[in-house]
Amino acid sequence: ALVDIIPPTTRHNIASKASKTASVVKKTGKVIGNVVWIVTTSALLVGLPLALSLEDEAKIVAQEKELMAQQQGAQHMMAGSSYPPGSNQQPAQKAVVPPGF
């Protein structure tokens, strides 16, 4: 049997090294798991509200730009009139003619 081939001291050394290796792997895994937990939790507690506030700020800036564009368009339409101020003359509107007439 294998027990008879490998001396007891060698078997004990192999078993103790395997036990120590398993212990180190277990402790390292636990530490890495804790670090990943801390990083993930911190990212959620800090990063998520930050991302949401940046998104809200971007929406507000876009709305302000849209409002400014609307105001400039309205001012451009008011200032772009081809008739002099005070003149109430409007161009004669043509009647709508359907096609074929």
PDB file of N, CA and C in Angstrom:
ATOM      1  N   ALA A   1       0.837  -1.179   0.000  1.00  0.00           N
ATOM      2  CA  ALA A   1       0.000   0.000   0.000  1.00  0.00           C
ATOM      3  C   ALA A   1       0.879   1.239   0.000  1.00  0.00           C
ATOM      4  N   LEU A   2       0.275   2.382  -0.323  1.00  0.00           N
ATOM      5  CA  LEU A   2       0.996   3.649  -0.409  1.00  0.00           C
ATOM      6  C   LEU A   2       1.513   4.070   0.959  1.00  0.00           C
ATOM      7  N   VAL A   3       0.813   3.704   2.009  1.00  0.00           N
ATOM      8  CA  VAL A   3       1.231   4.044   3.370  1.00  0.00           C
ATOM      9  C   VAL A   3       2.577   3.393   3.676  1.00  0.00           C
ATOM     10  N   ASP A   4       2.797   2.241   3.151  1.00  0.00           N
ATOM     11  CA  ASP A   4       4.058   1.540   3.401  1.00  0.00           C
ATOM     12  C   ASP A   4       5.200   2.113   2.571  1.00  0.00           C
ATOM     13  N   ILE A   5       4.915   2.715   1.416  1.00  0.00           N
ATOM     14  CA  ILE A   5       5.970   3.223   0.537  1.00  0.00           C
ATOM     15  C   ILE A   5       6.506   4.558   1.056  1.00  0.00           C
ATOM     16  N   ILE A   6       5.607   5.476   1.471  1.00  0.00           N
ATOM     17  CA  ILE A   6       6.023   6.813   1.928  1.00  0.00           C
ATOM     18  C   ILE A   6       6.196   6.762   3.441  1.00  0.00           C
ATOM     19  N   PRO A   7       7.378   7.178   3.924  1.00  0.00           N
ATOM     20  CA  PRO A   7       7.619   7.147   5.369  1.00  0.00           C
ATOM     21  C   PRO A   7       6.683   8.105   6.115  1.00  0.00           C
ATOM     22  N   PRO A   8       6.404   7.833   7.382  1.00  0.00           N
ATOM     23  CA  PRO A   8       5.494   8.673   8.174  1.00  0.00           C
ATOM     24  C   PRO A   8       5.961  10.123   8.287  1.00  0.00           C
ATOM     25  N   THR A   9       7.249  10.399   8.408  1.00  0.00           N
ATOM     26  CA  THR A   9       7.720  11.795   8.520  1.00  0.00           C
ATOM     27  C   THR A   9       7.449  12.561   7.231  1.00  0.00           C
ATOM     28  N   THR A  10       7.654  11.920   6.097  1.00  0.00           N
ATOM     29  CA  THR A  10       7.387  12.576   4.809  1.00  0.00           C
ATOM     30  C   THR A  10       5.891  12.847   4.665  1.00  0.00           C
ATOM     31  N   ARG A  11       5.060  11.873   5.035  1.00  0.00           N
ATOM     32  CA  ARG A  11       3.610  12.079   4.974  1.00  0.00           C
ATOM     33  C   ARG A  11       3.188  13.223   5.880  1.00  0.00           C
ATOM     34  N   HIS A  12       3.778  13.305   7.056  1.00  0.00           N
ATOM     35  CA  HIS A  12       3.456  14.387   7.993  1.00  0.00           C
ATOM     36  C   HIS A  12       3.879  15.741   7.409  1.00  0.00           C
ATOM     37  N   ASN A  13       5.071  15.814   6.799  1.00  0.00           N
ATOM     38  CA  ASN A  13       5.537  17.067   6.187  1.00  0.00           C
ATOM     39  C   ASN A  13       4.613  17.497   5.045  1.00  0.00           C
ATOM     40  N   ILE A  14       4.226  16.549   4.202  1.00  0.00           N
ATOM     41  CA  ILE A  14       3.328  16.869   3.083  1.00  0.00           C
ATOM     42  C   ILE A  14       1.978  17.349   3.616  1.00  0.00           C
ATOM     43  N   ALA A  15       1.453  16.686   4.615  1.00  0.00           N
ATOM     44  CA  ALA A  15       0.154  17.067   5.187  1.00  0.00           C
ATOM     45  C   ALA A  15       0.223  18.441   5.831  1.00  0.00           C
ATOM     46  N   SER A  16       1.313  18.737   6.554  1.00  0.00           N
ATOM     47  CA  SER A  16       1.416  20.047   7.209  1.00  0.00           C
ATOM     48  C   SER A  16       1.580  21.160   6.175  1.00  0.00           C
ATOM     49  N   LYS A  17       2.357  20.915   5.100  1.00  0.00           N
ATOM     50  CA  LYS A  17       2.512  21.936   4.050  1.00  0.00           C
ATOM     51  C   LYS A  17       1.188  22.168   3.324  1.00  0.00           C
ATOM     52  N   ALA A  18       0.449  21.110   3.057  1.00  0.00           N
ATOM     53  CA  ALA A  18      -0.856  21.252   2.409  1.00  0.00           C
ATOM     54  C   ALA A  18      -1.818  22.014   3.316  1.00  0.00           C
ATOM     55  N   SER A  19      -1.771  21.738   4.601  1.00  0.00           N
ATOM     56  CA  SER A  19      -2.635  22.432   5.553  1.00  0.00           C
ATOM     57  C   SER A  19      -2.283  23.912   5.624  1.00  0.00           C
ATOM     58  N   LYS A  20      -0.967  24.211   5.670  1.00  0.00           N
ATOM     59  CA  LYS A  20      -0.535  25.615   5.713  1.00  0.00           C
ATOM     60  C   LYS A  20      -0.931  26.342   4.430  1.00  0.00           C
ATOM     61  N   THR A  21      -0.754  25.679   3.282  1.00  0.00           N
ATOM     62  CA  THR A  21      -1.131  26.294   2.005  1.00  0.00           C
ATOM     63  C   THR A  21      -2.637  26.571   1.968  1.00  0.00           C
ATOM     64  N   ALA A  22      -3.429  25.624   2.407  1.00  0.00           N
ATOM     65  CA  ALA A  22      -4.880  25.813   2.433  1.00  0.00           C
ATOM     66  C   ALA A  22      -5.259  26.958   3.364  1.00  0.00           C
ATOM     67  N   SER A  23      -4.576  27.068   4.495  1.00  0.00           N
ATOM     68  CA  SER A  23      -4.855  28.147   5.441  1.00  0.00           C
ATOM     69  C   SER A  23      -4.518  29.503   4.837  1.00  0.00           C
ATOM     70  N   VAL A  24      -3.360  29.583   4.151  1.00  0.00           N
ATOM     71  CA  VAL A  24      -2.957  30.854   3.523  1.00  0.00           C
ATOM     72  C   VAL A  24      -3.944  31.237   2.421  1.00  0.00           C
ATOM     73  N   VAL A  25      -4.347  30.268   1.615  1.00  0.00           N
ATOM     74  CA  VAL A  25      -5.311  30.541   0.544  1.00  0.00           C
ATOM     75  C   VAL A  25      -6.637  31.015   1.134  1.00  0.00           C
ATOM     76  N   LYS A  26      -7.072  30.402   2.216  1.00  0.00           N
ATOM     77  CA  LYS A  26      -8.333  30.792   2.854  1.00  0.00           C
ATOM     78  C   LYS A  26      -8.253  32.211   3.404  1.00  0.00           C
ATOM     79  N   LYS A  27      -7.146  32.524   4.103  1.00  0.00           N
ATOM     80  CA  LYS A  27      -6.987  33.873   4.663  1.00  0.00           C
ATOM     81  C   LYS A  27      -6.882  34.917   3.558  1.00  0.00           C
ATOM     82  N   THR A  28      -6.123  34.611   2.502  1.00  0.00           N
ATOM     83  CA  THR A  28      -5.978  35.548   1.386  1.00  0.00           C
ATOM     84  C   THR A  28      -7.324  35.783   0.709  1.00  0.00           C
ATOM     85  N   GLY A  29      -8.077  34.726   0.509  1.00  0.00           N
ATOM     86  CA  GLY A  29      -9.404  34.862  -0.094  1.00  0.00           C
ATOM     87  C   GLY A  29     -10.328  35.713   0.752  1.00  0.00           C
ATOM     88  N   LYS A  30     -10.230  35.552   2.059  1.00  0.00           N
ATOM     89  CA  LYS A  30     -11.075  36.342   2.958  1.00  0.00           C
ATOM     90  C   LYS A  30     -10.695  37.823   2.893  1.00  0.00           C
ATOM     91  N   VAL A  31      -9.384  38.114   2.879  1.00  0.00           N
ATOM     92  CA  VAL A  31      -8.925  39.504   2.804  1.00  0.00           C
ATOM     93  C   VAL A  31      -9.336  40.129   1.472  1.00  0.00           C
ATOM     94  N   ILE A  32      -9.137  39.386   0.383  1.00  0.00           N
ATOM     95  CA  ILE A  32      -9.521  39.909  -0.931  1.00  0.00           C
ATOM     96  C   ILE A  32     -11.030  40.139  -0.990  1.00  0.00           C
ATOM     97  N   GLY A  33     -11.804  39.238  -0.426  1.00  0.00           N
ATOM     98  CA  GLY A  33     -13.256  39.416  -0.386  1.00  0.00           C
ATOM     99  C   GLY A  33     -13.659  40.658   0.391  1.00  0.00           C
ATOM    100  N   ASN A  34     -12.989  40.903   1.516  1.00  0.00           N
ATOM    101  CA  ASN A  34     -13.286  42.108   2.306  1.00  0.00           C
ATOM    102  C   ASN A  34     -12.930  43.376   1.534  1.00  0.00           C
ATOM    103  N   VAL A  35     -11.784  43.352   0.849  1.00  0.00           N
ATOM    104  CA  VAL A  35     -11.376  44.527   0.067  1.00  0.00           C
ATOM    105  C   VAL A  35     -12.376  44.788  -1.058  1.00  0.00           C
ATOM    106  N   VAL A  36     -12.794  43.739  -1.748  1.00  0.00           N
ATOM    107  CA  VAL A  36     -13.783  43.901  -2.819  1.00  0.00           C
ATOM    108  C   VAL A  36     -15.095  44.437  -2.250  1.00  0.00           C
ATOM    109  N   TRP A  37     -15.504  43.961  -1.088  1.00  0.00           N
ATOM    110  CA  TRP A  37     -16.729  44.449  -0.446  1.00  0.00           C
ATOM    111  C   TRP A  37     -16.616  45.940  -0.128  1.00  0.00           C
ATOM    112  N   ILE A  38     -15.482  46.342   0.430  1.00  0.00           N
ATOM    113  CA  ILE A  38     -15.282  47.749   0.791  1.00  0.00           C
ATOM    114  C   ILE A  38     -15.303  48.627  -0.455  1.00  0.00           C
ATOM    115  N   VAL A  39     -14.598  48.212  -1.496  1.00  0.00           N
ATOM    116  CA  VAL A  39     -14.543  49.013  -2.726  1.00  0.00           C
ATOM    117  C   VAL A  39     -15.927  49.105  -3.371  1.00  0.00           C
ATOM    118  N   THR A  40     -16.635  48.005  -3.436  1.00  0.00           N
ATOM    119  CA  THR A  40     -17.964  48.004  -4.050  1.00  0.00           C
ATOM    120  C   THR A  40     -18.942  48.868  -3.260  1.00  0.00           C
ATOM    121  N   THR A  41     -18.939  48.725  -1.957  1.00  0.00           N
ATOM    122  CA  THR A  41     -19.840  49.515  -1.120  1.00  0.00           C
ATOM    123  C   THR A  41     -19.512  50.998  -1.212  1.00  0.00           C
ATOM    124  N   SER A  42     -18.233  51.324  -1.181  1.00  0.00           N
ATOM    125  CA  SER A  42     -17.832  52.728  -1.297  1.00  0.00           C
ATOM    126  C   SER A  42     -18.241  53.300  -2.643  1.00  0.00           C
ATOM    127  N   ALA A  43     -18.057  52.527  -3.696  1.00  0.00           N
ATOM    128  CA  ALA A  43     -18.442  53.000  -5.028  1.00  0.00           C
ATOM    129  C   ALA A  43     -19.939  53.252  -5.102  1.00  0.00           C
ATOM    130  N   LEU A  44     -20.730  52.389  -4.480  1.00  0.00           N
ATOM    131  CA  LEU A  44     -22.178  52.593  -4.499  1.00  0.00           C
ATOM    132  C   LEU A  44     -22.594  53.791  -3.658  1.00  0.00           C
ATOM    133  N   LEU A  45     -21.971  53.954  -2.507  1.00  0.00           N
ATOM    134  CA  LEU A  45     -22.357  55.045  -1.610  1.00  0.00           C
ATOM    135  C   LEU A  45     -21.878  56.405  -2.101  1.00  0.00           C
ATOM    136  N   VAL A  46     -20.754  56.441  -2.806  1.00  0.00           N
ATOM    137  CA  VAL A  46     -20.198  57.712  -3.271  1.00  0.00           C
ATOM    138  C   VAL A  46     -20.462  57.905  -4.758  1.00  0.00           C
ATOM    139  N   GLY A  47     -20.186  56.891  -5.544  1.00  0.00           N
ATOM    140  CA  GLY A  47     -20.250  57.016  -6.994  1.00  0.00           C
ATOM    141  C   GLY A  47     -21.649  57.149  -7.545  1.00  0.00           C
ATOM    142  N   LEU A  48     -22.582  56.389  -7.035  1.00  0.00           N
ATOM    143  CA  LEU A  48     -23.941  56.425  -7.566  1.00  0.00           C
ATOM    144  C   LEU A  48     -24.614  57.787  -7.359  1.00  0.00           C
ATOM    145  N   PRO A  49     -24.600  58.361  -6.153  1.00  0.00           N
ATOM    146  CA  PRO A  49     -25.182  59.699  -6.007  1.00  0.00           C
ATOM    147  C   PRO A  49     -24.450  60.751  -6.851  1.00  0.00           C
ATOM    148  N   LEU A  50     -23.137  60.598  -6.970  1.00  0.00           N
ATOM    149  CA  LEU A  50     -22.375  61.532  -7.799  1.00  0.00           C
ATOM    150  C   LEU A  50     -22.805  61.426  -9.255  1.00  0.00           C
ATOM    151  N   ALA A  51     -22.943  60.221  -9.756  1.00  0.00           N
ATOM    152  CA  ALA A  51     -23.366  60.029 -11.142  1.00  0.00           C
ATOM    153  C   ALA A  51     -24.773  60.584 -11.366  1.00  0.00           C
ATOM    154  N   LEU A  52     -25.667  60.364 -10.417  1.00  0.00           N
ATOM    155  CA  LEU A  52     -27.030  60.882 -10.550  1.00  0.00           C
ATOM    156  C   LEU A  52     -27.058  62.406 -10.538  1.00  0.00           C
ATOM    157  N   SER A  53     -26.252  63.025  -9.684  1.00  0.00           N
ATOM    158  CA  SER A  53     -26.228  64.489  -9.638  1.00  0.00           C
ATOM    159  C   SER A  53     -25.609  65.061 -10.909  1.00  0.00           C
ATOM    160  N   LEU A  54     -24.596  64.395 -11.456  1.00  0.00           N
ATOM    161  CA  LEU A  54     -24.010  64.862 -12.714  1.00  0.00           C
ATOM    162  C   LEU A  54     -25.017  64.747 -13.856  1.00  0.00           C
ATOM    163  N   GLU A  55     -25.797  63.695 -13.855  1.00  0.00           N
ATOM    164  CA  GLU A  55     -26.825  63.526 -14.878  1.00  0.00           C
ATOM    165  C   GLU A  55     -27.892  64.616 -14.755  1.00  0.00           C
ATOM    166  N   ASP A  56     -28.318  64.914 -13.531  1.00  0.00           N
ATOM    167  CA  ASP A  56     -29.298  65.981 -13.317  1.00  0.00           C
ATOM    168  C   ASP A  56     -28.745  67.325 -13.767  1.00  0.00           C
ATOM    169  N   GLU A  57     -27.482  67.581 -13.457  1.00  0.00           N
ATOM    170  CA  GLU A  57     -26.849  68.836 -13.863  1.00  0.00           C
ATOM    171  C   GLU A  57     -26.800  68.939 -15.385  1.00  0.00           C
ATOM    172  N   ALA A  58     -26.500  67.836 -16.055  1.00  0.00           N
ATOM    173  CA  ALA A  58     -26.460  67.838 -17.519  1.00  0.00           C
ATOM    174  C   ALA A  58     -27.844  68.121 -18.098  1.00  0.00           C
ATOM    175  N   LYS A  59     -28.891  67.579 -17.468  1.00  0.00           N
ATOM    176  CA  LYS A  59     -30.256  67.852 -17.924  1.00  0.00           C
ATOM    177  C   LYS A  59     -30.587  69.332 -17.771  1.00  0.00           C
ATOM    178  N   ILE A  60     -30.204  69.911 -16.643  1.00  0.00           N
ATOM    179  CA  ILE A  60     -30.487  71.326 -16.396  1.00  0.00           C
ATOM    180  C   ILE A  60     -29.768  72.195 -17.415  1.00  0.00           C
ATOM    181  N   VAL A  61     -28.509  71.884 -17.696  1.00  0.00           N
ATOM    182  CA  VAL A  61     -27.736  72.654 -18.677  1.00  0.00           C
ATOM    183  C   VAL A  61     -28.381  72.541 -20.056  1.00  0.00           C
ATOM    184  N   ALA A  62     -28.835  71.342 -20.422  1.00  0.00           N
ATOM    185  CA  ALA A  62     -29.484  71.156 -21.717  1.00  0.00           C
ATOM    186  C   ALA A  62     -30.783  71.958 -21.793  1.00  0.00           C
ATOM    187  N   GLN A  63     -31.547  71.986 -20.702  1.00  0.00           N
ATOM    188  CA  GLN A  63     -32.787  72.760 -20.689  1.00  0.00           C
ATOM    189  C   GLN A  63     -32.495  74.251 -20.809  1.00  0.00           C
ATOM    190  N   GLU A  64     -31.447  74.714 -20.134  1.00  0.00           N
ATOM    191  CA  GLU A  64     -31.080  76.127 -20.227  1.00  0.00           C
ATOM    192  C   GLU A  64     -30.659  76.486 -21.647  1.00  0.00           C
ATOM    193  N   LYS A  65     -29.893  75.616 -22.296  1.00  0.00           N
ATOM    194  CA  LYS A  65     -29.483  75.871 -23.680  1.00  0.00           C
ATOM    195  C   LYS A  65     -30.692  75.920 -24.603  1.00  0.00           C
ATOM    196  N   GLU A  66     -31.638  75.005 -24.388  1.00  0.00           N
ATOM    197  CA  GLU A  66     -32.839  74.982 -25.210  1.00  0.00           C
ATOM    198  C   GLU A  66     -33.655  76.255 -25.007  1.00  0.00           C
ATOM    199  N   LEU A  67     -33.778  76.707 -23.776  1.00  0.00           N
ATOM    200  CA  LEU A  67     -34.517  77.932 -23.483  1.00  0.00           C
ATOM    201  C   LEU A  67     -33.843  79.135 -24.128  1.00  0.00           C
ATOM    202  N   MET A  68     -32.515  79.191 -24.039  1.00  0.00           N
ATOM    203  CA  MET A  68     -31.778  80.301 -24.661  1.00  0.00           C
ATOM    204  C   MET A  68     -31.969  80.288 -26.178  1.00  0.00           C
ATOM    205  N   ALA A  69     -31.953  79.107 -26.776  1.00  0.00           N
ATOM    206  CA  ALA A  69     -32.149  79.005 -28.222  1.00  0.00           C
ATOM    207  C   ALA A  69     -33.551  79.462 -28.603  1.00  0.00           C
ATOM    208  N   GLN A  70     -34.549  79.108 -27.797  1.00  0.00           N
ATOM    209  CA  GLN A  70     -35.913  79.545 -28.076  1.00  0.00           C
ATOM    210  C   GLN A  70     -36.031  81.061 -27.964  1.00  0.00           C
ATOM    211  N   GLN A  71     -35.409  81.638 -26.940  1.00  0.00           N
ATOM    212  CA  GLN A  71     -35.465  83.087 -26.765  1.00  0.00           C
ATOM    213  C   GLN A  71     -34.756  83.796 -27.911  1.00  0.00           C
ATOM    214  N   GLN A  72     -33.611  83.274 -28.327  1.00  0.00           N
ATOM    215  CA  GLN A  72     -32.890  83.898 -29.439  1.00  0.00           C
ATOM    216  C   GLN A  72     -33.687  83.774 -30.732  1.00  0.00           C
ATOM    217  N   GLY A  73     -34.350  82.639 -30.922  1.00  0.00           N
ATOM    218  CA  GLY A  73     -35.177  82.467 -32.112  1.00  0.00           C
ATOM    219  C   GLY A  73     -36.342  83.443 -32.120  1.00  0.00           C
ATOM    220  N   ALA A  74     -36.960  83.654 -30.969  1.00  0.00           N
ATOM    221  CA  ALA A  74     -38.072  84.604 -30.880  1.00  0.00           C
ATOM    222  C   ALA A  74     -37.584  86.022 -31.136  1.00  0.00           C
ATOM    223  N   GLN A  75     -36.433  86.382 -30.591  1.00  0.00           N
ATOM    224  CA  GLN A  75     -35.876  87.718 -30.817  1.00  0.00           C
ATOM    225  C   GLN A  75     -35.495  87.889 -32.281  1.00  0.00           C
ATOM    226  N   HIS A  76     -34.978  86.840 -32.882  1.00  0.00           N
ATOM    227  CA  HIS A  76     -34.590  86.907 -34.284  1.00  0.00           C
ATOM    228  C   HIS A  76     -35.819  87.094 -35.164  1.00  0.00           C
ATOM    229  N   MET A  77     -36.910  86.426 -34.818  1.00  0.00           N
ATOM    230  CA  MET A  77     -38.138  86.574 -35.594  1.00  0.00           C
ATOM    231  C   MET A  77     -38.710  87.975 -35.430  1.00  0.00           C
ATOM    232  N   MET A  78     -38.628  88.524 -34.217  1.00  0.00           N
ATOM    233  CA  MET A  78     -39.149  89.871 -33.978  1.00  0.00           C
ATOM    234  C   MET A  78     -38.294  90.902 -34.704  1.00  0.00           C
ATOM    235  N   ALA A  79     -37.004  90.761 -34.660  1.00  0.00           N
ATOM    236  CA  ALA A  79     -36.105  91.733 -35.277  1.00  0.00           C
ATOM    237  C   ALA A  79     -35.997  91.506 -36.775  1.00  0.00           C
ATOM    238  N   GLY A  80     -36.335  90.357 -37.262  1.00  0.00           N
ATOM    239  CA  GLY A  80     -36.158  90.039 -38.669  1.00  0.00           C
ATOM    240  C   GLY A  80     -37.330  90.445 -39.536  1.00  0.00           C
ATOM    241  N   SER A  81     -38.251  91.256 -39.046  1.00  0.00           N
ATOM    242  CA  SER A  81     -39.396  91.681 -39.831  1.00  0.00           C
ATOM    243  C   SER A  81     -38.932  92.574 -40.970  1.00  0.00           C
ATOM    244  N   SER A  82     -39.467  92.363 -42.185  1.00  0.00           N
ATOM    245  CA  SER A  82     -39.034  93.143 -43.350  1.00  0.00           C
ATOM    246  C   SER A  82     -39.788  94.461 -43.466  1.00  0.00           C
ATOM    247  N   TYR A  83     -40.760  94.696 -42.612  1.00  0.00           N
ATOM    248  CA  TYR A  83     -41.536  95.926 -42.650  1.00  0.00           C
ATOM    249  C   TYR A  83     -40.990  96.888 -41.612  1.00  0.00           C
ATOM    250  N   PRO A  84     -40.980  98.173 -41.930  1.00  0.00           N
ATOM    251  CA  PRO A  84     -40.487  99.138 -40.944  1.00  0.00           C
ATOM    252  C   PRO A  84     -41.412  99.191 -39.746  1.00  0.00           C
ATOM    253  N   PRO A  85     -40.845  99.523 -38.573  1.00  0.00           N
ATOM    254  CA  PRO A  85     -41.697  99.605 -37.388  1.00  0.00           C
ATOM    255  C   PRO A  85     -42.745 100.696 -37.548  1.00  0.00           C
ATOM    256  N   GLY A  86     -43.913 100.467 -37.050  1.00  0.00           N
ATOM    257  CA  GLY A  86     -45.002 101.432 -37.136  1.00  0.00           C
ATOM    258  C   GLY A  86     -45.841 101.232 -38.377  1.00  0.00           C
ATOM    259  N   SER A  87     -45.360 100.482 -39.311  1.00  0.00           N
ATOM    260  CA  SER A  87     -46.115 100.215 -40.527  1.00  0.00           C
ATOM    261  C   SER A  87     -46.979  98.989 -40.283  1.00  0.00           C
ATOM    262  N   ASN A  88     -48.259  99.143 -40.454  1.00  0.00           N
ATOM    263  CA  ASN A  88     -49.176  98.039 -40.198  1.00  0.00           C
ATOM    264  C   ASN A  88     -49.523  97.286 -41.471  1.00  0.00           C
ATOM    265  N   GLN A  89     -48.782  97.527 -42.533  1.00  0.00           N
ATOM    266  CA  GLN A  89     -49.073  96.853 -43.785  1.00  0.00           C
ATOM    267  C   GLN A  89     -48.590  95.410 -43.711  1.00  0.00           C
ATOM    268  N   GLN A  90     -49.456  94.552 -44.082  1.00  0.00           N
ATOM    269  CA  GLN A  90     -49.128  93.134 -44.155  1.00  0.00           C
ATOM    270  C   GLN A  90     -49.216  92.731 -45.621  1.00  0.00           C
ATOM    271  N   PRO A  91     -48.452  91.770 -46.044  1.00  0.00           N
ATOM    272  CA  PRO A  91     -48.563  91.346 -47.441  1.00  0.00           C
ATOM    273  C   PRO A  91     -49.928  90.708 -47.677  1.00  0.00           C
ATOM    274  N   ALA A  92     -50.424  90.893 -48.890  1.00  0.00           N
ATOM    275  CA  ALA A  92     -51.724  90.321 -49.231  1.00  0.00           C
ATOM    276  C   ALA A  92     -51.593  88.807 -49.237  1.00  0.00           C
ATOM    277  N   GLN A  93     -52.479  88.182 -48.505  1.00  0.00           N
ATOM    278  CA  GLN A  93     -52.411  86.733 -48.444  1.00  0.00           C
ATOM    279  C   GLN A  93     -53.138  86.150 -49.641  1.00  0.00           C
ATOM    280  N   LYS A  94     -52.502  85.155 -50.240  1.00  0.00           N
ATOM    281  CA  LYS A  94     -53.100  84.515 -51.403  1.00  0.00           C
ATOM    282  C   LYS A  94     -54.033  83.416 -50.923  1.00  0.00           C
ATOM    283  N   ALA A  95     -55.067  83.213 -51.683  1.00  0.00           N
ATOM    284  CA  ALA A  95     -56.012  82.156 -51.345  1.00  0.00           C
ATOM    285  C   ALA A  95     -55.368  80.808 -51.648  1.00  0.00           C
ATOM    286  N   VAL A  96     -55.775  79.831 -50.916  1.00  0.00           N
ATOM    287  CA  VAL A  96     -55.270  78.489 -51.133  1.00  0.00           C
ATOM    288  C   VAL A  96     -55.952  77.917 -52.365  1.00  0.00           C
ATOM    289  N   VAL A  97     -55.149  77.470 -53.318  1.00  0.00           N
ATOM    290  CA  VAL A  97     -55.695  76.911 -54.551  1.00  0.00           C
ATOM    291  C   VAL A  97     -55.351  75.427 -54.582  1.00  0.00           C
ATOM    292  N   PRO A  98     -56.354  74.576 -54.672  1.00  0.00           N
ATOM    293  CA  PRO A  98     -56.052  73.159 -54.731  1.00  0.00           C
ATOM    294  C   PRO A  98     -55.376  72.803 -56.056  1.00  0.00           C
ATOM    295  N   PRO A  99     -54.617  71.735 -56.071  1.00  0.00           N
ATOM    296  CA  PRO A  99     -53.926  71.368 -57.299  1.00  0.00           C
ATOM    297  C   PRO A  99     -54.921  71.038 -58.421  1.00  0.00           C
ATOM    298  N   GLY A 100     -54.530  71.390 -59.622  1.00  0.00           N
ATOM    299  CA  GLY A 100     -55.374  71.107 -60.783  1.00  0.00           C
ATOM    300  C   GLY A 100     -56.295  72.253 -61.157  1.00  0.00           C
ATOM    301  N   PHE A 101     -56.303  73.370 -60.434  1.00  0.00           N
ATOM    302  CA  PHE A 101     -57.172  74.501 -60.756  1.00  0.00           C
ATOM    303  C   PHE A 101     -56.361  75.671 -61.193  1.00  0.00           C
TER     304      PHE A 101
END
